[in-house]
């Protein structure tokens, strides 16, 4: 796996969906929206802290109210063969306490081995700096979580079952992974999300970054008319433009890609949008291109729902080197 690119195990981000399927951006079931590392690039021996942004859309659209959901983390796999995430599965499935670190809750910390770089052969490409790689697996289960291998060798060996032992599907169980890269000198910062814009005007979001992990903001009052949408009664809720605000200074060069290509390249950056009610005109928007640079057209149109109640919009900003940050904004539809 090429360092700098983070692939999500069971989480697939698509820009379009076939008719008859919910759009990726519409959070109507249990979903992990992002996992953030405080150090997207780190050093040997460092401690990396991860936090999980997830939302249980099923609690809003189903019966029974909010569900008690506890995230789990599994770590300990370092430099698997070929840098492939499924090279960790035998170790994960062994449930050996000496090999697997387990965490519970929205946050998890991992200390990398001091020899994570020196214990592996140097890259074949002389332009590529030496690196080490650790995988952290995560899961959120609306039932009982267990470590089990399946017939498919590429399935993460985790299963979620209800009280009767029935295996639960993707509406009630999400599992994935995050890759942690270590270098001797290279660094990467998470994108700096500073706020939100609605119809071109600055508004104060519910939260930014880690502050969004533990809380769901109640429906706002109408002290800010931009967040109060009195359109449900008339049935004519018009689209409104939304986007996060970004500190452009947090867009950095991509030294690994630059060394490999022999050309100075910037990191790629994009915004993924999610809503629990209503819809957005585009699920993913490019914010910065490696060669063309910054694009100011990364906003989307939000179509409010026609039903009364709160409507939340998440903007999750990614870079191609494992950096991520987010903000959430709640509207009141009346």
Coordinates of C-alpha atoms in Angstrom, one line a residue, residues 113-324:
X113 CA 7.1 0.5 18.4
X114 CA 10.4 2.3 18.4
X115 CA 11.6 0.0 15.7
X116 CA 8.5 0.3 13.4
X117 CA 10.7 1.7 10.6
X118 CA 14.1 -0.1 11.3
X119 CA 12.5 -3.5 11.6
X120 CA 11.3 -3.6 8.0
X121 CA 13.3 -3.6 4.7
X122 CA 13.8 -0.2 3.1
X123 CA 11.5 0.7 0.2
X124 CA 12.4 -0.7 -3.2
X125 CA 11.9 2.8 -4.7
X126 CA 15.0 4.9 -3.7
X127 CA 12.9 8.0 -4.0
X128 CA 10.5 6.8 -1.3
X129 CA 11.5 7.6 2.3
X130 CA 11.6 4.6 4.7
X131 CA 8.4 4.2 6.7
X132 CA 6.5 2.0 9.2
X133 CA 2.9 1.1 9.2
X134 CA 0.4 0.1 11.9
X135 CA -3.2 -0.7 11.4
X136 CA -6.0 0.1 13.9
X137 CA -9.3 -1.7 13.4
X138 CA -12.6 -0.3 14.8
X139 CA -16.2 -1.4 15.1
X140 CA -19.5 -0.2 16.4
X141 CA -22.1 -2.8 17.1
X142 CA -25.8 -2.5 18.1
X143 CA -25.6 -5.9 19.8
X144 CA -22.8 -8.3 21.0
X145 CA -19.4 -8.0 19.3
X146 CA -17.2 -11.0 18.9
X147 CA -14.0 -11.9 17.0
X148 CA -14.8 -14.5 14.4
X149 CA -13.3 -15.5 11.0
X150 CA -15.6 -15.8 8.0
X151 CA -15.4 -17.8 4.8
X152 CA -14.3 -14.7 3.0
X153 CA -10.6 -14.1 3.8
X154 CA -11.0 -10.3 3.1
X155 CA -13.7 -9.9 5.8
X156 CA -12.6 -8.2 9.0
X157 CA -12.9 -11.0 11.6
X158 CA -15.5 -9.3 13.7
X159 CA -19.2 -10.2 14.0
X160 CA -22.1 -8.4 15.6
X161 CA -25.0 -10.6 16.9
X162 CA -28.3 -9.8 18.6
X163 CA -29.5 -11.3 21.8
X164 CA -30.7 -14.4 20.0
X165 CA -27.3 -14.9 18.2
X166 CA -28.5 -13.7 14.8
X167 CA -25.7 -12.0 12.8
X168 CA -26.6 -8.3 12.3
X169 CA -26.0 -6.5 9.0
X170 CA -24.7 -3.1 8.0
X171 CA -27.7 -1.2 9.4
X172 CA -26.6 -2.2 12.9
X173 CA -22.8 -3.0 12.5
X174 CA -19.9 -1.0 11.0
X175 CA -16.3 -2.2 11.0
X176 CA -13.3 -0.7 9.3
X177 CA -9.7 0.3 9.8
X178 CA -7.3 3.3 9.8
X179 CA -3.7 3.1 8.7
X180 CA -1.0 4.9 10.9
X181 CA 2.2 5.8 9.0
X182 CA 5.5 6.5 10.8
X183 CA 8.4 8.4 9.2
X184 CA 11.7 9.6 10.6
X185 CA 11.2 13.2 9.7
X186 CA 8.0 13.8 7.7
X187 CA 4.9 15.3 9.3
X188 CA 1.3 15.9 8.4
X189 CA -1.3 18.1 10.1
X190 CA -5.0 17.5 10.0
X191 CA -7.0 20.0 7.8
X192 CA -7.9 23.1 9.8
X193 CA -11.7 23.5 9.8
X194 CA -12.6 26.9 11.3
X195 CA -16.4 27.2 10.8
X196 CA -19.3 26.9 8.5
X197 CA -21.0 29.1 5.8
X198 CA -24.7 29.2 5.0
X199 CA -25.7 31.1 1.9
X200 CA -22.3 32.7 1.9
X201 CA -22.5 34.0 5.5
X202 CA -20.5 32.8 8.4
X203 CA -22.4 30.9 11.1
X204 CA -21.3 29.2 14.3
X205 CA -21.3 25.4 13.8
X206 CA -22.5 23.0 16.6
X207 CA -18.9 21.7 17.0
X208 CA -15.6 21.2 15.2
X209 CA -13.4 18.2 15.3
X210 CA -13.2 16.2 18.5
X211 CA -15.9 18.2 20.2
X212 CA -18.4 16.6 17.9
X213 CA -17.6 13.1 19.0
X214 CA -19.6 12.9 22.2
X215 CA -22.5 15.3 21.6
X216 CA -25.6 15.8 19.5
X217 CA -26.7 19.5 19.6
X218 CA -30.4 20.0 20.2
X219 CA -32.6 21.8 17.7
X220 CA -31.6 25.5 17.6
X221 CA -34.0 28.3 18.3
X222 CA -34.6 31.0 15.7
X223 CA -32.1 33.5 17.1
X224 CA -30.2 33.0 13.9
X225 CA -32.6 33.1 10.9
X226 CA -30.0 31.3 8.7
X227 CA -30.4 28.2 10.9
X228 CA -34.2 28.4 11.2
X229 CA -36.1 27.3 8.2
X230 CA -39.9 28.0 8.5
X231 CA -40.8 26.1 5.4
X232 CA -42.2 22.8 6.4
X233 CA -45.7 24.2 6.9
X234 CA -45.8 25.6 3.4
X235 CA -44.1 22.5 1.9
X236 CA -41.7 24.7 -0.1
X237 CA -38.2 24.3 1.5
X238 CA -35.7 25.9 -0.9
X239 CA -32.2 24.7 -1.3
X240 CA -29.5 26.6 0.5
X241 CA -25.7 26.6 0.0
X242 CA -23.5 25.2 2.7
X243 CA -19.8 24.6 3.2
X244 CA -17.2 24.4 5.9
X245 CA -14.6 27.2 6.2
X246 CA -11.0 26.0 5.9
X247 CA -7.7 27.6 6.9
X248 CA -5.8 27.4 3.6
X249 CA -2.5 27.4 5.5
X250 CA -3.3 23.9 6.5
X251 CA -3.0 22.7 2.9
X252 CA 0.5 21.3 2.8
X253 CA 3.0 20.0 0.3
X254 CA 3.0 16.2 -0.2
X255 CA 6.6 15.3 0.2
X256 CA 6.2 11.6 -0.5
X257 CA 4.4 12.1 -3.8
X258 CA 6.8 14.9 -4.7
X259 CA 9.8 12.7 -4.1
X260 CA 8.3 9.8 -6.2
X261 CA 7.3 12.0 -9.1
X262 CA 10.2 14.4 -9.1
X263 CA 7.7 17.3 -9.2
X264 CA 6.5 19.5 -6.3
X265 CA 3.0 18.4 -5.5
X266 CA 0.5 19.6 -2.9
X267 CA -1.7 17.2 -0.9
X268 CA -5.1 16.4 -2.3
X269 CA -8.0 17.5 -0.1
X270 CA -11.7 17.0 -0.4
X271 CA -15.0 17.4 1.5
X272 CA -17.5 14.6 2.1
X273 CA -20.9 15.7 3.2
X274 CA -23.5 13.8 5.3
X275 CA -27.0 14.6 6.4
X276 CA -29.4 12.9 8.8
X277 CA -32.5 14.5 7.1
X278 CA -32.8 16.1 3.7
X279 CA -30.2 15.8 1.0
X280 CA -27.2 17.4 -0.5
X281 CA -26.5 18.1 -4.2
X282 CA -23.1 16.4 -4.2
X283 CA -21.6 13.9 -1.7
X284 CA -17.9 14.7 -2.3
X285 CA -16.3 18.0 -3.5
X286 CA -12.7 18.6 -4.4
X287 CA -11.0 21.3 -2.2
X288 CA -7.4 21.0 -3.3
X289 CA -5.8 19.3 -6.3
X290 CA -2.2 18.0 -6.3
X291 CA -1.2 20.1 -9.3
X292 CA -3.9 22.7 -9.9
X293 CA -4.1 23.7 -6.2
X294 CA -7.0 25.2 -4.3
X295 CA -10.6 25.2 -5.6
X296 CA -13.1 27.5 -4.1
X297 CA -16.1 25.5 -5.4
X298 CA -16.3 22.9 -2.7
X299 CA -19.7 23.9 -1.3
X300 CA -23.0 22.0 -1.9
X301 CA -26.7 22.8 -1.9
X302 CA -28.6 21.4 1.0
X303 CA -32.2 20.5 0.4
X304 CA -34.0 20.7 3.8
X305 CA -36.6 18.0 4.6
X306 CA -40.3 18.8 4.3
X307 CA -40.9 17.5 7.8
X308 CA -40.6 19.5 11.0
X309 CA -37.6 18.9 13.2
X310 CA -33.8 19.2 13.4
X311 CA -31.7 18.5 10.3
X312 CA -27.9 18.0 10.7
X313 CA -25.2 18.5 8.1
X314 CA -21.7 17.1 8.6
X315 CA -18.7 18.3 6.5
X316 CA -15.8 15.9 6.8
X317 CA -12.5 17.3 5.2
X318 CA -9.9 14.7 4.2
X319 CA -6.4 14.9 2.8
X320 CA -4.8 12.1 0.9
X321 CA -2.2 11.5 3.6
X322 CA -4.6 10.3 6.3
X323 CA -5.5 13.7 7.7
X324 CA -9.2 14.4 8.5

